[in-house]
Amino acid sequence: MTEDVLIDGAVLSEASIFERLRRTDGLAFDPEVGIGGLVEDEAGRAALREVHRGYLRVGLDAGLPVLLQTDTWRAHPARIARSAFAGRDLNGACADLLRELRDAEAGAGDIVLIGGLVGPLGDGYGADGAAPTADAAEAGVAEQAAALEDAGVDLLIAGTLPDAEEALGIARALAQSRLPYLIGVVVRPDGTLLDGTGLRAFVDRVDEDTARPPLGYALTCVHPAVADAALRAQPIGERARALFANASALSPEELDGRTELDATDPDPYAEALVRCGAAHGLTVLGGCCGTDDAHLRAAAGLLSRAR
C-alpha cells in the first residue's frame, strides 16, 4: 500500500519544523541531536505535536494523502551517545508521537504515512568537513534505520544529503530494511550534488550498487526553481519521486548559518512547487526551510484542485 500511495500521488508532506521551532522562545535544541531531543521534554513534545498536527490538518482538510516525517534527522547512534539523551530511544519516541497523532486525527478513509527520517552524519550543506566514506555512512546509519523500522514507520527517508559517496552508504543502510525508502539530495541548478557529482550518474550508481534500490529520489532543501533547473539539466525520469522545497532561492552557501529567515510568499512558492512537480512527475511534495502552514495550505489547494 505504501509504495502504491507514493507512486500514484499526489501526496502532501509537511513544511518546515526545525526552522519554525528554532525561533520559538523557551525551546532549546540539543547541539548533537537537534530537534529530536524535544520529544523527551513535555513542552518540547507539545510544540512538536502542534506543528505536526497543523500540517496534518492541512492535508486532511484538502482530501490529500499525507506524509509525516519523524524529527530524527540527527538522531544517529553516535550523536545520541554524545547528547544529553544517551541511552534513550529517540527514534522510537519520535515515531510514537506521529503514530499517536495519526490515530487521533485521521479518519477511516484518510491516508497518513509516517516516514522515518535520517540525515547525513555531518552537515546537510557539507560545511563541517570531509564527508564519510560509503562504508562509514552505512555503518553510522544502519542502527538508526533499524530502530525506525522497529518503531513501525511506513517508509524510510534520507534527507539533505550533500555528498554522493555518503548518500550511497546511507542508501545501503536503508536497503537492509524491508521498507520502501527515498534518498534525498541537495542539488545545484546545473544538476549536480554539492560535491559536484552529476545527479544522473549518482542515481545510476545507487540503483546499481544497492541490494535493493530506492523507491525513488527526492530533491531536498532547495527552492522549486532550483529543483526544476536541476532536473532539466540532469533528467532522471521516473526515478524522480519527491521534492521537499525551501521557500528561499538562496544558494546553500548563502543559507548556511543564516540567522534571518528568507522566504518567498506562499502563493508564488506553491505555484512553483506544484509546477515543478507536474513537469517532472513528482508525486510527493512538501516544504523545507522557510515554509509554514500558509505555504503548505497554498500548495494543498493547488494539488486538490488538480486531482
PDB file of C-alpha atoms in Angstrom:
ATOM      1  CA  MET A   1       0.000   0.000   0.000  1.00  0.00           C
ATOM      2  CA  THR A   2       2.733   2.477   0.947  1.00  0.00           C
ATOM      3  CA  GLU A   3       4.502   2.109  -2.380  1.00  0.00           C
ATOM      4  CA  ASP A   4       1.250   2.446  -4.317  1.00  0.00           C
ATOM      5  CA  VAL A   5       0.359   5.669  -2.482  1.00  0.00           C
ATOM      6  CA  LEU A   6       3.785   7.194  -3.092  1.00  0.00           C
ATOM      7  CA  ILE A   7       3.832   6.235  -6.764  1.00  0.00           C
ATOM      8  CA  ASP A   8       0.273   7.270  -7.580  1.00  0.00           C
ATOM      9  CA  GLY A   9       0.429  10.694  -5.858  1.00  0.00           C
ATOM     10  CA  ALA A  10      -0.340  13.413  -5.128  1.00  0.00           C
ATOM     11  CA  VAL A  11       0.974  13.102  -1.569  1.00  0.00           C
ATOM     12  CA  LEU A  12       1.403  16.183   0.609  1.00  0.00           C
ATOM     13  CA  SER A  13       4.301  16.159   3.029  1.00  0.00           C
ATOM     14  CA  GLU A  14       4.965  18.704   5.763  1.00  0.00           C
ATOM     15  CA  ALA A  15       6.500  22.157   5.799  1.00  0.00           C
ATOM     16  CA  SER A  16       9.408  23.253   7.996  1.00  0.00           C
ATOM     17  CA  ILE A  17       9.526  22.126  11.603  1.00  0.00           C
ATOM     18  CA  PHE A  18      13.171  22.683  12.579  1.00  0.00           C
ATOM     19  CA  GLU A  19      13.313  26.275  11.347  1.00  0.00           C
ATOM     20  CA  ARG A  20       9.955  27.148  12.888  1.00  0.00           C
ATOM     21  CA  LEU A  21      10.725  25.774  16.319  1.00  0.00           C
ATOM     22  CA  ARG A  22      14.259  27.165  16.268  1.00  0.00           C
ATOM     23  CA  ARG A  23      12.638  30.579  16.504  1.00  0.00           C
ATOM     24  CA  THR A  24      10.258  29.627  19.332  1.00  0.00           C
ATOM     25  CA  ASP A  25      11.077  31.067  22.742  1.00  0.00           C
ATOM     26  CA  GLY A  26      11.627  28.579  25.524  1.00  0.00           C
ATOM     27  CA  LEU A  27      12.751  25.668  23.340  1.00  0.00           C
ATOM     28  CA  ALA A  28      16.402  24.604  23.405  1.00  0.00           C
ATOM     29  CA  PHE A  29      17.815  22.259  20.777  1.00  0.00           C
ATOM     30  CA  ASP A  30      20.445  19.751  21.818  1.00  0.00           C
ATOM     31  CA  PRO A  31      23.686  20.544  19.915  1.00  0.00           C
ATOM     32  CA  GLU A  32      24.025  16.908  18.836  1.00  0.00           C
ATOM     33  CA  VAL A  33      20.526  15.628  18.051  1.00  0.00           C
ATOM     34  CA  GLY A  34      18.877  18.984  17.438  1.00  0.00           C
ATOM     35  CA  ILE A  35      15.105  18.946  17.280  1.00  0.00           C
ATOM     36  CA  GLY A  36      14.887  15.229  18.077  1.00  0.00           C
ATOM     37  CA  GLY A  37      15.569  15.797  21.751  1.00  0.00           C
ATOM     38  CA  LEU A  38      12.419  17.879  22.161  1.00  0.00           C
ATOM     39  CA  VAL A  39      10.337  14.706  22.226  1.00  0.00           C
ATOM     40  CA  GLU A  40      11.751  13.920  25.683  1.00  0.00           C
ATOM     41  CA  ASP A  41      10.540  17.204  27.186  1.00  0.00           C
ATOM     42  CA  GLU A  42       6.890  17.966  27.966  1.00  0.00           C
ATOM     43  CA  ALA A  43       6.916  21.442  26.448  1.00  0.00           C
ATOM     44  CA  GLY A  44       9.027  20.318  23.522  1.00  0.00           C
ATOM     45  CA  ARG A  45       6.800  17.336  22.804  1.00  0.00           C
ATOM     46  CA  ALA A  46       3.733  19.577  22.881  1.00  0.00           C
ATOM     47  CA  ALA A  47       5.389  22.007  20.445  1.00  0.00           C
ATOM     48  CA  LEU A  48       6.318  19.191  18.065  1.00  0.00           C
ATOM     49  CA  ARG A  49       2.826  17.748  18.208  1.00  0.00           C
ATOM     50  CA  GLU A  50       1.186  21.092  17.497  1.00  0.00           C
ATOM     51  CA  VAL A  51       3.301  21.826  14.416  1.00  0.00           C
ATOM     52  CA  HIS A  52       2.853  18.312  13.022  1.00  0.00           C
ATOM     53  CA  ARG A  53      -0.873  18.489  13.758  1.00  0.00           C
ATOM     54  CA  GLY A  54      -1.203  21.755  11.859  1.00  0.00           C
ATOM     55  CA  TYR A  55       0.447  20.274   8.784  1.00  0.00           C
ATOM     56  CA  LEU A  56      -1.559  17.078   9.034  1.00  0.00           C
ATOM     57  CA  ARG A  57      -4.825  19.018   9.172  1.00  0.00           C
ATOM     58  CA  VAL A  58      -3.857  20.991   6.049  1.00  0.00           C
ATOM     59  CA  GLY A  59      -3.514  17.778   4.086  1.00  0.00           C
ATOM     60  CA  LEU A  60      -6.545  16.016   5.523  1.00  0.00           C
ATOM     61  CA  ASP A  61      -8.786  19.042   5.063  1.00  0.00           C
ATOM     62  CA  ALA A  62      -7.722  19.169   1.413  1.00  0.00           C
ATOM     63  CA  GLY A  63      -8.548  15.488   0.976  1.00  0.00           C
ATOM     64  CA  LEU A  64      -4.935  14.527   0.205  1.00  0.00           C
ATOM     65  CA  PRO A  65      -2.787  11.624   1.381  1.00  0.00           C
ATOM     66  CA  VAL A  66      -0.278  12.987   3.895  1.00  0.00           C
ATOM     67  CA  LEU A  67       3.333  12.056   4.630  1.00  0.00           C
ATOM     68  CA  LEU A  68       4.542  12.914   8.142  1.00  0.00           C
ATOM     69  CA  GLN A  69       8.269  12.718   8.899  1.00  0.00           C
ATOM     70  CA  THR A  70       9.891  11.910  12.227  1.00  0.00           C
ATOM     71  CA  ASP A  71      12.070  14.547  13.885  1.00  0.00           C
ATOM     72  CA  THR A  72      15.120  12.273  13.687  1.00  0.00           C
ATOM     73  CA  TRP A  73      17.317  13.913  11.068  1.00  0.00           C
ATOM     74  CA  ARG A  74      20.241  13.956  13.513  1.00  0.00           C
ATOM     75  CA  ALA A  75      19.287  11.018  15.744  1.00  0.00           C
ATOM     76  CA  HIS A  76      22.153   8.764  14.666  1.00  0.00           C
ATOM     77  CA  PRO A  77      23.591   6.439  17.330  1.00  0.00           C
ATOM     78  CA  ALA A  78      26.887   8.339  17.609  1.00  0.00           C
ATOM     79  CA  ARG A  79      25.110  11.672  18.040  1.00  0.00           C
ATOM     80  CA  ILE A  80      22.663  10.273  20.598  1.00  0.00           C
ATOM     81  CA  ALA A  81      25.596   8.844  22.567  1.00  0.00           C
ATOM     82  CA  ARG A  82      27.222  12.310  22.683  1.00  0.00           C
ATOM     83  CA  SER A  83      23.999  14.091  23.572  1.00  0.00           C
ATOM     84  CA  ALA A  84      22.049  14.687  26.767  1.00  0.00           C
ATOM     85  CA  PHE A  85      19.864  11.746  25.706  1.00  0.00           C
ATOM     86  CA  ALA A  86      22.450   8.974  25.708  1.00  0.00           C
ATOM     87  CA  GLY A  87      20.739   5.614  26.062  1.00  0.00           C
ATOM     88  CA  ARG A  88      17.308   6.959  25.039  1.00  0.00           C
ATOM     89  CA  ASP A  89      15.351   5.632  22.076  1.00  0.00           C
ATOM     90  CA  LEU A  90      14.726   8.984  20.401  1.00  0.00           C
ATOM     91  CA  ASN A  91      13.851   7.334  17.110  1.00  0.00           C
ATOM     92  CA  GLY A  92      11.141   5.226  18.697  1.00  0.00           C
ATOM     93  CA  ALA A  93       9.794   8.147  20.727  1.00  0.00           C
ATOM     94  CA  CYS A  94       9.544  10.397  17.661  1.00  0.00           C
ATOM     95  CA  ALA A  95       7.772   7.662  15.688  1.00  0.00           C
ATOM     96  CA  ASP A  96       5.379   7.077  18.586  1.00  0.00           C
ATOM     97  CA  LEU A  97       4.477  10.775  18.636  1.00  0.00           C
ATOM     98  CA  LEU A  98       3.430  10.732  14.993  1.00  0.00           C
ATOM     99  CA  ARG A  99       1.576   7.445  15.299  1.00  0.00           C
ATOM    100  CA  GLU A 100      -0.413   8.817  18.245  1.00  0.00           C
ATOM    101  CA  LEU A 101      -1.183  11.950  16.240  1.00  0.00           C
ATOM    102  CA  ARG A 102      -2.339   9.915  13.253  1.00  0.00           C
ATOM    103  CA  ASP A 103      -4.592   7.799  15.450  1.00  0.00           C
ATOM    104  CA  ALA A 104      -6.135  10.926  16.976  1.00  0.00           C
ATOM    105  CA  GLU A 105      -6.664  12.953  13.794  1.00  0.00           C
ATOM    106  CA  ALA A 106      -7.120  10.638  10.827  1.00  0.00           C
ATOM    107  CA  GLY A 107     -10.466   9.141   9.887  1.00  0.00           C
ATOM    108  CA  ALA A 108     -11.202   5.762   8.401  1.00  0.00           C
ATOM    109  CA  GLY A 109     -10.828   6.957   4.825  1.00  0.00           C
ATOM    110  CA  ASP A 110      -7.742   9.117   5.361  1.00  0.00           C
ATOM    111  CA  ILE A 111      -4.280   8.057   4.206  1.00  0.00           C
ATOM    112  CA  VAL A 112      -1.441   9.133   6.501  1.00  0.00           C
ATOM    113  CA  LEU A 113       2.044   7.682   6.088  1.00  0.00           C
ATOM    114  CA  ILE A 114       4.865   8.039   8.594  1.00  0.00           C
ATOM    115  CA  GLY A 115       8.347   8.391   7.185  1.00  0.00           C
ATOM    116  CA  GLY A 116      11.356   7.664   9.352  1.00  0.00           C
ATOM    117  CA  LEU A 117      13.859  10.435   8.594  1.00  0.00           C
ATOM    118  CA  VAL A 118      17.631  10.095   8.638  1.00  0.00           C
ATOM    119  CA  GLY A 119      20.174  12.670   7.557  1.00  0.00           C
ATOM    120  CA  PRO A 120      23.858  12.948   6.795  1.00  0.00           C
ATOM    121  CA  LEU A 121      26.359  12.161   9.507  1.00  0.00           C
ATOM    122  CA  GLY A 122      27.610  15.729   9.225  1.00  0.00           C
ATOM    123  CA  ASP A 123      26.073  18.942   7.968  1.00  0.00           C
ATOM    124  CA  GLY A 124      23.392  18.921   5.282  1.00  0.00           C
ATOM    125  CA  TYR A 125      25.297  21.548   3.330  1.00  0.00           C
ATOM    126  CA  GLY A 126      28.612  19.763   3.788  1.00  0.00           C
ATOM    127  CA  ALA A 127      30.037  22.666   5.746  1.00  0.00           C
ATOM    128  CA  ASP A 128      31.693  20.789   8.593  1.00  0.00           C
ATOM    129  CA  GLY A 129      34.472  18.854   6.928  1.00  0.00           C
ATOM    130  CA  ALA A 130      35.083  15.895   4.633  1.00  0.00           C
ATOM    131  CA  ALA A 131      32.172  13.550   4.030  1.00  0.00           C
ATOM    132  CA  PRO A 132      32.417   9.991   5.336  1.00  0.00           C
ATOM    133  CA  THR A 133      33.061   7.053   3.037  1.00  0.00           C
ATOM    134  CA  ALA A 134      30.170   4.905   1.885  1.00  0.00           C
ATOM    135  CA  ASP A 135      31.195   2.166   4.333  1.00  0.00           C
ATOM    136  CA  ALA A 136      31.349   4.600   7.254  1.00  0.00           C
ATOM    137  CA  ALA A 137      27.997   6.141   6.345  1.00  0.00           C
ATOM    138  CA  GLU A 138      26.350   2.729   6.072  1.00  0.00           C
ATOM    139  CA  ALA A 139      27.680   1.715   9.484  1.00  0.00           C
ATOM    140  CA  GLY A 140      26.703   5.050  11.001  1.00  0.00           C
ATOM    141  CA  VAL A 141      23.071   4.918   9.897  1.00  0.00           C
ATOM    142  CA  ALA A 142      22.211   1.185   9.911  1.00  0.00           C
ATOM    143  CA  GLU A 143      21.255   1.088  13.592  1.00  0.00           C
ATOM    144  CA  GLN A 144      19.039   4.147  13.267  1.00  0.00           C
ATOM    145  CA  ALA A 145      17.273   2.712  10.226  1.00  0.00           C
ATOM    146  CA  ALA A 146      16.607  -0.498  12.137  1.00  0.00           C
ATOM    147  CA  ALA A 147      15.267   1.449  15.124  1.00  0.00           C
ATOM    148  CA  LEU A 148      12.853   3.388  12.928  1.00  0.00           C
ATOM    149  CA  GLU A 149      11.678   0.225  11.222  1.00  0.00           C
ATOM    150  CA  ASP A 150      11.149  -1.434  14.609  1.00  0.00           C
ATOM    151  CA  ALA A 151       9.162   1.643  15.679  1.00  0.00           C
ATOM    152  CA  GLY A 152       6.627   0.969  12.939  1.00  0.00           C
ATOM    153  CA  VAL A 153       7.225   3.696  10.373  1.00  0.00           C
ATOM    154  CA  ASP A 154       5.839   3.095   6.880  1.00  0.00           C
ATOM    155  CA  LEU A 155       8.924   4.090   4.921  1.00  0.00           C
ATOM    156  CA  LEU A 156      12.427   5.460   5.398  1.00  0.00           C
ATOM    157  CA  ILE A 157      13.631   8.814   4.065  1.00  0.00           C
ATOM    158  CA  ALA A 158      17.175  10.128   3.824  1.00  0.00           C
ATOM    159  CA  GLY A 159      17.140  13.901   3.535  1.00  0.00           C
ATOM    160  CA  THR A 160      19.506  16.769   2.753  1.00  0.00           C
ATOM    161  CA  LEU A 161      22.442  14.621   1.623  1.00  0.00           C
ATOM    162  CA  PRO A 162      25.211  16.721   0.047  1.00  0.00           C
ATOM    163  CA  ASP A 163      27.716  14.046  -0.943  1.00  0.00           C
ATOM    164  CA  ALA A 164      27.325  11.123  -3.360  1.00  0.00           C
ATOM    165  CA  GLU A 165      29.608   8.696  -1.517  1.00  0.00           C
ATOM    166  CA  GLU A 166      27.902   9.254   1.829  1.00  0.00           C
ATOM    167  CA  ALA A 167      24.474   9.023   0.191  1.00  0.00           C
ATOM    168  CA  LEU A 168      25.402   5.677  -1.348  1.00  0.00           C
ATOM    169  CA  GLY A 169      26.346   4.311   2.071  1.00  0.00           C
ATOM    170  CA  ILE A 170      23.131   5.594   3.623  1.00  0.00           C
ATOM    171  CA  ALA A 171      21.150   4.007   0.789  1.00  0.00           C
ATOM    172  CA  ARG A 172      22.835   0.701   1.521  1.00  0.00           C
ATOM    173  CA  ALA A 173      21.848   1.026   5.173  1.00  0.00           C
ATOM    174  CA  LEU A 174      18.211   1.750   4.331  1.00  0.00           C
ATOM    175  CA  ALA A 175      18.169  -1.105   1.826  1.00  0.00           C
ATOM    176  CA  GLN A 176      18.783  -3.539   4.701  1.00  0.00           C
ATOM    177  CA  SER A 177      15.246  -2.855   5.921  1.00  0.00           C
ATOM    178  CA  ARG A 178      12.049  -4.318   4.499  1.00  0.00           C
ATOM    179  CA  LEU A 179      10.598  -0.831   3.964  1.00  0.00           C
ATOM    180  CA  PRO A 180      10.430   1.308   0.832  1.00  0.00           C
ATOM    181  CA  TYR A 181      12.824   4.226   1.041  1.00  0.00           C
ATOM    182  CA  LEU A 182      13.622   7.550  -0.603  1.00  0.00           C
ATOM    183  CA  ILE A 183      17.060   9.112  -0.998  1.00  0.00           C
ATOM    184  CA  GLY A 184      17.005  12.908  -0.862  1.00  0.00           C
ATOM    185  CA  VAL A 185      19.891  15.070  -2.026  1.00  0.00           C
ATOM    186  CA  VAL A 186      20.742  18.766  -2.202  1.00  0.00           C
ATOM    187  CA  VAL A 187      21.382  19.899  -5.778  1.00  0.00           C
ATOM    188  CA  ARG A 188      22.525  22.935  -7.663  1.00  0.00           C
ATOM    189  CA  PRO A 189      20.730  24.357 -10.710  1.00  0.00           C
ATOM    190  CA  ASP A 190      23.205  22.611 -13.026  1.00  0.00           C
ATOM    191  CA  GLY A 191      22.015  19.223 -11.771  1.00  0.00           C
ATOM    192  CA  THR A 192      24.987  18.368  -9.572  1.00  0.00           C
ATOM    193  CA  LEU A 193      25.058  17.418  -5.910  1.00  0.00           C
ATOM    194  CA  LEU A 194      27.007  19.770  -3.657  1.00  0.00           C
ATOM    195  CA  ASP A 195      30.115  17.608  -4.079  1.00  0.00           C
ATOM    196  CA  GLY A 196      29.956  18.070  -7.855  1.00  0.00           C
ATOM    197  CA  THR A 197      28.559  14.641  -8.770  1.00  0.00           C
ATOM    198  CA  GLY A 198      26.026  14.700 -11.597  1.00  0.00           C
ATOM    199  CA  LEU A 199      22.547  13.716 -10.486  1.00  0.00           C
ATOM    200  CA  ARG A 200      22.021  11.206 -13.286  1.00  0.00           C
ATOM    201  CA  ALA A 201      25.322   9.418 -12.627  1.00  0.00           C
ATOM    202  CA  PHE A 202      24.544   9.395  -8.902  1.00  0.00           C
ATOM    203  CA  VAL A 203      21.132   7.804  -9.402  1.00  0.00           C
ATOM    204  CA  ASP A 204      22.563   5.160 -11.730  1.00  0.00           C
ATOM    205  CA  ARG A 205      25.267   4.272  -9.224  1.00  0.00           C
ATOM    206  CA  VAL A 206      22.942   3.981  -6.233  1.00  0.00           C
ATOM    207  CA  ASP A 207      20.452   1.919  -8.239  1.00  0.00           C
ATOM    208  CA  GLU A 208      23.231  -0.444  -9.291  1.00  0.00           C
ATOM    209  CA  ASP A 209      25.231  -0.609  -6.055  1.00  0.00           C
ATOM    210  CA  THR A 210      22.488  -1.264  -3.504  1.00  0.00           C
ATOM    211  CA  ALA A 211      20.970  -4.638  -2.722  1.00  0.00           C
ATOM    212  CA  ARG A 212      17.518  -3.077  -3.088  1.00  0.00           C
ATOM    213  CA  PRO A 213      17.272   0.261  -4.914  1.00  0.00           C
ATOM    214  CA  PRO A 214      15.264   3.180  -3.508  1.00  0.00           C
ATOM    215  CA  LEU A 215      11.634   3.608  -4.427  1.00  0.00           C
ATOM    216  CA  GLY A 216      12.812   6.912  -5.848  1.00  0.00           C
ATOM    217  CA  TYR A 217      14.822  10.053  -5.266  1.00  0.00           C
ATOM    218  CA  ALA A 218      13.941  13.358  -3.642  1.00  0.00           C
ATOM    219  CA  LEU A 219      15.382  16.823  -4.077  1.00  0.00           C
ATOM    220  CA  THR A 220      15.580  18.463  -0.678  1.00  0.00           C
ATOM    221  CA  CYS A 221      16.290  21.843   0.880  1.00  0.00           C
ATOM    222  CA  VAL A 222      16.309  23.815  -2.395  1.00  0.00           C
ATOM    223  CA  HIS A 223      13.808  26.201  -3.962  1.00  0.00           C
ATOM    224  CA  PRO A 224      11.411  24.703  -6.557  1.00  0.00           C
ATOM    225  CA  ALA A 225      13.078  26.772  -9.283  1.00  0.00           C
ATOM    226  CA  VAL A 226      16.448  25.202  -8.418  1.00  0.00           C
ATOM    227  CA  ALA A 227      14.937  21.720  -8.423  1.00  0.00           C
ATOM    228  CA  ASP A 228      13.298  22.353 -11.791  1.00  0.00           C
ATOM    229  CA  ALA A 229      16.563  23.587 -13.325  1.00  0.00           C
ATOM    230  CA  ALA A 230      18.468  20.614 -11.893  1.00  0.00           C
ATOM    231  CA  LEU A 231      16.015  18.058 -13.266  1.00  0.00           C
ATOM    232  CA  ARG A 232      16.088  19.718 -16.689  1.00  0.00           C
ATOM    233  CA  ALA A 233      19.890  19.727 -16.700  1.00  0.00           C
ATOM    234  CA  GLN A 234      20.154  16.150 -15.410  1.00  0.00           C
ATOM    235  CA  PRO A 235      16.877  14.312 -16.122  1.00  0.00           C
ATOM    236  CA  ILE A 236      16.330  11.106 -14.151  1.00  0.00           C
ATOM    237  CA  GLY A 237      12.856  10.302 -15.456  1.00  0.00           C
ATOM    238  CA  GLU A 238      10.617   8.196 -13.247  1.00  0.00           C
ATOM    239  CA  ARG A 239      13.341   7.850 -10.609  1.00  0.00           C
ATOM    240  CA  ALA A 240      12.453  11.404  -9.512  1.00  0.00           C
ATOM    241  CA  ARG A 241       9.801  10.951  -6.834  1.00  0.00           C
ATOM    242  CA  ALA A 242       9.677  13.842  -4.341  1.00  0.00           C
ATOM    243  CA  LEU A 243      10.519  17.472  -3.689  1.00  0.00           C
ATOM    244  CA  PHE A 244      10.849  18.950  -0.197  1.00  0.00           C
ATOM    245  CA  ALA A 245      11.484  22.568  -1.135  1.00  0.00           C
ATOM    246  CA  ASN A 246      12.763  25.695   0.558  1.00  0.00           C
ATOM    247  CA  ALA A 247      10.874  28.955   0.316  1.00  0.00           C
ATOM    248  CA  SER A 248      14.176  30.698  -0.364  1.00  0.00           C
ATOM    249  CA  ALA A 249      16.034  30.725  -3.673  1.00  0.00           C
ATOM    250  CA  LEU A 250      19.351  31.483  -1.938  1.00  0.00           C
ATOM    251  CA  SER A 251      22.224  29.072  -2.503  1.00  0.00           C
ATOM    252  CA  PRO A 252      23.335  26.633   0.228  1.00  0.00           C
ATOM    253  CA  GLU A 253      26.346  28.842   0.899  1.00  0.00           C
ATOM    254  CA  GLU A 254      24.073  31.836   1.427  1.00  0.00           C
ATOM    255  CA  LEU A 255      21.644  29.920   3.627  1.00  0.00           C
ATOM    256  CA  ASP A 256      24.140  28.016   5.767  1.00  0.00           C
ATOM    257  CA  GLY A 257      24.243  29.547   9.250  1.00  0.00           C
ATOM    258  CA  ARG A 258      21.879  32.353   8.276  1.00  0.00           C
ATOM    259  CA  THR A 259      20.017  33.769  11.271  1.00  0.00           C
ATOM    260  CA  GLU A 260      17.371  35.764   9.375  1.00  0.00           C
ATOM    261  CA  LEU A 261      14.542  33.884   7.689  1.00  0.00           C
ATOM    262  CA  ASP A 262      14.428  34.257   3.909  1.00  0.00           C
ATOM    263  CA  ALA A 263      11.165  33.142   2.308  1.00  0.00           C
ATOM    264  CA  THR A 264       9.003  33.900  -0.706  1.00  0.00           C
ATOM    265  CA  ASP A 265       5.264  34.432  -0.244  1.00  0.00           C
ATOM    266  CA  PRO A 266       3.042  31.331  -0.065  1.00  0.00           C
ATOM    267  CA  ASP A 267       1.193  31.661  -3.398  1.00  0.00           C
ATOM    268  CA  PRO A 268       4.187  32.037  -5.753  1.00  0.00           C
ATOM    269  CA  TYR A 269       6.052  29.380  -3.766  1.00  0.00           C
ATOM    270  CA  ALA A 270       3.158  26.928  -4.060  1.00  0.00           C
ATOM    271  CA  GLU A 271       2.746  27.633  -7.773  1.00  0.00           C
ATOM    272  CA  ALA A 272       6.444  26.946  -8.366  1.00  0.00           C
ATOM    273  CA  LEU A 273       6.345  23.793  -6.226  1.00  0.00           C
ATOM    274  CA  VAL A 274       3.321  22.289  -7.967  1.00  0.00           C
ATOM    275  CA  ARG A 275       4.540  23.357 -11.404  1.00  0.00           C
ATOM    276  CA  CYS A 276       7.876  21.620 -10.816  1.00  0.00           C
ATOM    277  CA  GLY A 277       6.088  18.523  -9.579  1.00  0.00           C
ATOM    278  CA  ALA A 278       3.877  18.368 -12.646  1.00  0.00           C
ATOM    279  CA  ALA A 279       6.772  18.961 -15.047  1.00  0.00           C
ATOM    280  CA  HIS A 280       8.850  16.125 -13.647  1.00  0.00           C
ATOM    281  CA  GLY A 281       6.283  13.597 -12.469  1.00  0.00           C
ATOM    282  CA  LEU A 282       6.933  14.169  -8.777  1.00  0.00           C
ATOM    283  CA  THR A 283       4.242  12.547  -6.655  1.00  0.00           C
ATOM    284  CA  VAL A 284       5.325  13.691  -3.176  1.00  0.00           C
ATOM    285  CA  LEU A 285       5.561  17.415  -2.475  1.00  0.00           C
ATOM    286  CA  GLY A 286       6.309  19.289   0.728  1.00  0.00           C
ATOM    287  CA  GLY A 287       8.216  22.143   2.257  1.00  0.00           C
ATOM    288  CA  CYS A 288      11.562  22.672   3.902  1.00  0.00           C
ATOM    289  CA  CYS A 289      13.336  25.762   5.267  1.00  0.00           C
ATOM    290  CA  GLY A 290      11.275  28.948   5.367  1.00  0.00           C
ATOM    291  CA  THR A 291       7.897  27.278   4.821  1.00  0.00           C
ATOM    292  CA  ASP A 292       4.953  27.134   7.196  1.00  0.00           C
ATOM    293  CA  ASP A 293       1.222  26.391   7.286  1.00  0.00           C
ATOM    294  CA  ALA A 294       0.452  29.128   4.768  1.00  0.00           C
ATOM    295  CA  HIS A 295       2.896  27.740   2.182  1.00  0.00           C
ATOM    296  CA  LEU A 296       1.579  24.228   2.681  1.00  0.00           C
ATOM    297  CA  ARG A 297      -2.060  25.313   2.521  1.00  0.00           C
ATOM    298  CA  ALA A 298      -1.449  27.120  -0.768  1.00  0.00           C
ATOM    299  CA  ALA A 299       0.194  24.009  -2.222  1.00  0.00           C
ATOM    300  CA  ALA A 300      -2.554  21.748  -0.908  1.00  0.00           C
ATOM    301  CA  GLY A 301      -5.213  23.883  -2.566  1.00  0.00           C
ATOM    302  CA  LEU A 302      -3.480  23.629  -5.940  1.00  0.00           C
ATOM    303  CA  LEU A 303      -2.946  19.880  -5.613  1.00  0.00           C
ATOM    304  CA  SER A 304      -6.501  19.274  -4.511  1.00  0.00           C
ATOM    305  CA  ARG A 305      -7.949  21.213  -7.437  1.00  0.00           C
ATOM    306  CA  ALA A 306      -5.678  19.375  -9.885  1.00  0.00           C
ATOM    307  CA  ARG A 307      -6.805  15.905  -8.791  1.00  0.00           C
TER     308      ARG A 307
END
